[in-house]
Amino acid sequence: MGLREVVIHAWSWLNYKPVYSGTHHADAPGMPNRRAFPEANAMWVPEEDQKRLAAYKLLAAYDQNQAFELAEAAGDHHAREKREFGDPSMFIETVMSHVLGREQTITVHGAETDSEQPTPEEAMAARVQEQLREWADDEQLPMRIQQCERKSVSLGDGVYRLAWDPGRMRPTLRVHDPGFYFPVLPEDGDAGDYPTRVHFAWELPADPRRGTKARLRRITYELDWIRPATASGVDTKGRAVRAPLPAPEPDPDQPAAEVPPPLTPGDLYYPATGAIARQYPWNDTPSYVTCYLTDATWIIEDIKGTPDVDSLPLDGAVFATRGDGEVLDHLDLLIDFVPVVHVPNTVPPAEEHWGQSSLAKVLQVFDELASSDTDSAKASATTGSPMIGLWGKAAGSSMDVHDVTPGLMVKLGEGGGMIALDTSKNLAELRNHIGDLADRAAKIARLPAVALGTLDPSQAPSGYAMDVSLGPLDSLIASMRLARDHKYALMLKFVQRLYVAGQHPDWSGITPMPAKVAFGSYKPTDKQGVLTLVTEGVDGGVLSLETGLKMLMEAGFPIDDAAEEIDRIQSRQFDKARMLADATGDTQLVGDFLGVKVTEPDPAPAPQLPAAPGDQNPAQPAQDPAAQGTGGNTA
């Protein structure tokens, strides 16, 4: 009966697009259109990645208001009449801004402590946090995050690549288009596991002016067993390659089987198994694996057969050379991890690796919006310049009027008349339909009007009602941040390990610790309402000052350091200081509360009372009357 097989996969939500699903007669069934997506149909692209690359290009076209060009390539001759007013781009920017929040902060658990004598763990956490924040400033981390997150939100996936830069003495962070990212996923395992081999590959076009042919470049990271040490050299073809070092001089008394191969300093050789182990600073036990880096380039016309990106023959490749002279041909990076972080936009389904674009569920609505905008533009043209019909002969002339201009007067003869075509009602209906489609898209994407910024402030409900309306957005952002939390924690772990492996002096004695990137609040806040709530809560004794300051910081008040702000507040609370003194009688405690040094007054001298007449001054000894020479007689 010619039934068509229905296949559901990570990008099957695009099957409704003829340009994507391969319905053109010249394309293979179910494969992307070759005219629209020549990159996805390149010889070296694996078949399982062709739909993914085509989906990326189609989504990027919607983001750049160029979807009509791909439709035209698929045979739609009226595609250039379509109006694209940037609705997909607006949705992408809105979702990205809410996912990232107002700010992004690197935090290490235990670093924020008010203790005057922090524990060694707290001191180490504070030191790691300070060093990571300095690295973030040097690498412009907020900008890098925005670059990656825009690709993640719009395309469904974003990719970071880390590398140690000996010149800058710090790890460098770069963002890559996911279309260049080709992980080798296990066929018999969970595709959500971390891949042990990753390729970045792209084509370099030919340049006739420089005499260069079309080339293919591939950068590969691979985890493999530790091998004997190598050095930069040249093969018989004159290519720069890595060659094994000469074996060390054997000990005459040592059996040949126990003679170790050339080793990297610090490696351990086990003759019984032939394995080589290495003790990394961040591991408790030796490891037998390391990460190798290869940067190779091929001339495309020289590639024989149909190898994919993972099976390109290395005998015809030209290897790149790093700035320090090291040839990037299986160069041992002296780390036991692949310094690549893939950031999916959504939590991938079970046993899947890829995320889903935020445009996926609303793409058909955007197509309807583009069609309605096109119809609205045509209707507005006939409304502003309506079609007019005239009948009857102009008086005294046989002139036929075809163009009506302002100020033109036509005098018609007997029985003449005029009628204008009124399309304003159709235009109004089209505009209402466009509004309905926009609301439908926002509802499907879980973006309420207050989040899109389309809510009229004069008609805004109460703060509680606005908070309830943000419920769908809360669940959306919570799920998207869940997909990112582990990825950014992994990136900061890699940064710390690269610093330790690079032996940076400022990281001497530092133990890598778990760190995370905390995203700020995304909700619109009533600052006056939050300030009133905090004031009443702190004064009423139901909120601590620390909790109140945290609420103010989340509301967007310019408070940089909560502990310093508390000291400032308390240094001016003289009434509370007086109450503390009356309650405790401890002036030292009052001084600590105000943040000042209280000087104790000197004790008052004992009072000297004047002696009454006839009283003996107790401070002076009694006198013998005979010693006064008066014989005891008084005057």
mmCIF file of N, CA and C in Angstrom, residues 2 150 235 262 359 416 426 467 567 592 605:
data_model
loop_
_atom_site.group_PDB
_atom_site.id
_atom_site.type_symbol
_atom_site.label_atom_id
_atom_site.label_comp_id
_atom_site.label_asym_id
_atom_site.label_seq_id
_atom_site.Cartn_x
_atom_site.Cartn_y
_atom_site.Cartn_z
ATOM 1 N N GLY A 2 2.164 1.097 0.048
ATOM 2 C CA GLY A 2 3.027 2.273 0.019
ATOM 3 C C GLY A 2 2.963 3.093 1.286
ATOM 4 N N ARG A 150 22.898 32.009 24.084
ATOM 5 C CA ARG A 150 22.056 32.378 22.946
ATOM 6 C C ARG A 150 21.990 31.235 21.938
ATOM 7 N N ASP A 235 58.340 13.376 9.698
ATOM 8 C CA ASP A 235 58.337 12.046 9.110
ATOM 9 C C ASP A 235 59.024 12.063 7.752
ATOM 10 N N PRO A 262 60.360 5.130 27.220
ATOM 11 C CA PRO A 262 60.528 6.546 27.605
ATOM 12 C C PRO A 262 59.243 7.074 28.240
ATOM 13 N N LEU A 359 12.417 27.393 20.392
ATOM 14 C CA LEU A 359 11.493 27.674 19.292
ATOM 15 C C LEU A 359 10.771 26.429 18.800
ATOM 16 N N GLY A 416 -22.833 59.059 -14.393
ATOM 17 C CA GLY A 416 -21.526 58.618 -13.903
ATOM 18 C C GLY A 416 -21.528 58.427 -12.383
ATOM 19 N N ASN A 426 -11.284 44.047 6.929
ATOM 20 C CA ASN A 426 -10.411 42.881 6.805
ATOM 21 C C ASN A 426 -9.092 43.110 7.538
ATOM 22 N N ASP A 467 2.628 37.529 40.411
ATOM 23 C CA ASP A 467 3.470 36.405 40.795
ATOM 24 C C ASP A 467 2.809 35.079 40.418
ATOM 25 N N ASP A 567 27.357 45.970 59.122
ATOM 26 C CA ASP A 567 28.205 46.799 59.984
ATOM 27 C C ASP A 567 27.829 48.272 59.863
ATOM 28 N N ASP A 592 31.181 46.404 70.270
ATOM 29 C CA ASP A 592 31.200 45.463 69.151
ATOM 30 C C ASP A 592 29.969 45.636 68.269
ATOM 31 N N PRO A 605 38.000 59.105 92.153
ATOM 32 C CA PRO A 605 38.725 59.048 93.442
ATOM 33 C C PRO A 605 37.753 59.003 94.619
#
